[in-house]
Coordinates of C-alpha atoms in Angstrom, one line a residue:
V296 CA 108.8 15.1 90.2
V297 CA 106.0 12.9 89.0
R298 CA 105.5 10.6 86.0
R299 CA 102.4 11.5 84.1
S300 CA 99.8 8.8 83.6
D301 CA 98.8 10.0 80.2
T302 CA 102.2 10.4 78.4
N303 CA 104.5 8.5 80.8
Q304 CA 106.8 11.5 80.9
L305 CA 108.4 13.1 83.9
A306 CA 106.8 16.4 85.0
T307 CA 106.9 19.0 87.7
I308 CA 104.0 18.7 90.1
G309 CA 101.2 21.1 89.0
G310 CA 97.8 21.8 87.7
F311 CA 95.2 24.5 87.1
V312 CA 94.3 27.2 89.6
D313 CA 90.7 26.9 90.9
T314 CA 88.5 30.0 90.8
G315 CA 89.1 32.1 93.9
E316 CA 92.4 30.3 94.7
T317 CA 95.8 31.9 94.9
T318 CA 98.6 30.4 92.8
E319 CA 100.5 29.6 96.1
N320 CA 97.5 27.7 97.5
A321 CA 97.1 25.9 94.2
V322 CA 100.7 24.7 94.6
L323 CA 100.0 23.3 98.0
R324 CA 96.8 21.6 96.8
E325 CA 98.4 20.1 93.8
V326 CA 101.3 18.7 95.8
E327 CA 98.8 17.0 98.1
E328 CA 96.7 15.7 95.2
E329 CA 99.6 14.4 93.1
T330 CA 101.9 13.1 95.9
G331 CA 99.9 12.9 99.1
I332 CA 102.3 15.2 100.8
T333 CA 100.6 17.6 103.2
I334 CA 102.2 20.9 103.8
P335 CA 102.2 22.0 107.5
P336 CA 100.2 25.2 108.2
Q337 CA 103.4 27.0 109.5
L338 CA 104.9 26.7 106.0
M339 CA 101.7 28.2 104.4
S340 CA 101.8 31.2 106.8
S341 CA 105.3 32.2 105.6
H342 CA 103.9 33.3 102.2
H343 CA 100.5 34.6 103.4
S344 CA 102.0 37.0 106.0
G345 CA 101.6 40.0 103.7
A346 CA 105.4 40.7 103.9
S347 CA 107.1 41.5 100.7
S348 CA 109.5 38.9 99.2
S349 CA 112.5 41.0 100.2
N350 CA 111.4 40.8 103.8
N351 CA 110.3 37.2 103.6
N352 CA 113.6 35.4 103.1
H353 CA 112.5 32.4 105.1
S354 CA 109.5 31.5 102.9
A355 CA 109.2 27.8 102.1
I356 CA 107.7 28.7 98.7
K357 CA 109.8 30.6 96.1
L358 CA 108.9 31.8 92.7
I359 CA 111.0 30.2 89.9
G360 CA 109.4 31.9 87.0
V361 CA 106.5 32.5 84.6
Y362 CA 106.4 30.3 81.4
S363 CA 104.2 31.6 78.6
D364 CA 105.7 30.3 75.3
P365 CA 102.7 29.3 73.1
R366 CA 104.7 26.2 72.1
R367 CA 105.1 24.9 75.6
D368 CA 102.0 22.7 75.9
N369 CA 100.3 20.9 73.0
R370 CA 96.9 20.9 74.6
R371 CA 96.4 24.7 74.3
H372 CA 98.2 27.9 75.2
I373 CA 98.8 27.5 78.9
V374 CA 100.8 29.9 81.1
S375 CA 102.6 28.3 84.1
I376 CA 103.8 30.0 87.2
A377 CA 106.5 27.8 88.7
Y378 CA 107.4 27.7 92.3
A379 CA 109.9 25.7 94.3
L380 CA 108.6 24.4 97.6
E381 CA 111.1 23.6 100.3
F382 CA 110.4 21.5 103.3
N383 CA 112.3 19.0 105.5
P384 CA 111.6 15.4 104.4
D385 CA 112.1 14.3 108.1
S386 CA 109.1 16.2 109.1
M387 CA 107.1 15.5 106.0
T388 CA 103.5 14.3 106.5
T389 CA 101.3 12.5 104.0
K390 CA 97.5 12.0 103.8
D391 CA 97.9 8.3 104.6
G392 CA 100.2 8.9 107.5
S393 CA 103.0 6.8 106.1
G394 CA 105.4 9.7 105.4
I395 CA 106.0 8.3 102.0
P396 CA 104.8 10.1 98.9
H397 CA 102.3 8.1 96.7
A398 CA 101.0 9.1 93.2
G399 CA 97.5 10.4 93.1
D400 CA 95.2 12.3 90.7
D401 CA 96.8 12.3 87.2
A402 CA 100.3 11.2 88.4
K403 CA 101.4 7.6 87.8
D404 CA 104.5 7.7 90.0
V405 CA 106.3 10.0 92.4
I406 CA 110.0 10.0 91.6
A407 CA 112.9 11.6 93.6
I408 CA 115.6 12.7 91.1
P409 CA 118.8 14.2 92.3
L410 CA 119.1 17.8 91.1
E411 CA 122.5 17.0 89.4
E412 CA 120.8 14.4 87.2
I413 CA 118.3 16.8 85.8
G414 CA 119.4 17.8 82.3
V415 CA 122.2 15.2 82.4
K416 CA 120.6 11.7 82.9
Y417 CA 117.0 12.9 82.4
V418 CA 116.8 15.0 79.2
G419 CA 114.6 16.2 76.3
E420 CA 111.7 13.9 75.6
D421 CA 111.9 12.3 79.1
W422 CA 110.1 15.4 80.2
Y423 CA 106.6 16.7 79.5
A424 CA 106.4 20.0 77.6
D425 CA 109.0 22.5 78.9
H426 CA 109.3 21.1 82.4
L427 CA 113.0 20.4 81.9
S428 CA 113.4 24.1 81.1
I429 CA 111.6 25.0 84.4
L430 CA 113.8 22.7 86.4
L431 CA 117.0 23.9 84.7
D432 CA 116.0 27.4 85.5
F433 CA 115.6 26.4 89.2
K434 CA 118.9 24.6 89.0
M435 CA 120.5 27.7 87.5
Q436 CA 119.1 29.8 90.3
L437 CA 120.7 27.5 92.8
M438 CA 124.0 27.4 90.9
V439 CA 124.2 31.2 90.6
M440 CA 124.4 31.1 94.4
K441 CA 127.3 28.7 94.1
D442 CA 128.9 30.5 91.0
G443 CA 128.2 27.4 88.8
E444 CA 127.0 26.7 85.3
V445 CA 124.0 24.7 83.9
D446 CA 124.1 22.8 80.6
R447 CA 121.0 23.8 78.7
S448 CA 121.8 21.9 75.5
K449 CA 119.2 19.2 76.1
E450 CA 116.3 21.6 76.5
L451 CA 113.2 21.5 74.3
Y452 CA 113.6 24.1 71.5
G453 CA 117.3 24.4 72.3
G454 CA 116.4 26.6 75.3
D455 CA 114.7 29.2 73.2
V456 CA 111.5 29.2 75.2
A457 CA 109.7 32.4 76.3
R458 CA 110.0 32.8 80.0
S459 CA 110.5 35.3 82.8
T460 CA 112.6 34.0 85.7
C461 CA 113.7 35.2 89.1
S462 CA 117.3 35.6 90.2

């Protein structure tokens, strides 16, 4: 995750889609802009192959959900399409060649937070807008695979946020 430079809150990496850009390409661009992490071309090809998601189980980019609640961002009504991006840190490359993520664009810091601390140690107002809800949805999707539970009590609006998620 990143720490925003404007509010000093934690946030998922993201931004606006440029005209003519797919949401998947926007994810890859925003990751590079905000963290310096460059995504190898072979990872990009996994979601541009034209294969349906049911035939593309090895994709490095997975849809988490669509977030459209009008309350979710105080700037204006913004719809977010959230993706999880999976890659091996040992083979991660960065723009500066160091292999270490560095904040860029509107990010103040790049922070690695263990998944188990999201919604436990880092809660509520620690997060920008509904980014905790997005990460808890991701955490829940992972836990469903392990038959686990996710505590949603620390979410903004008590978890009552309009969203469509993947299972």
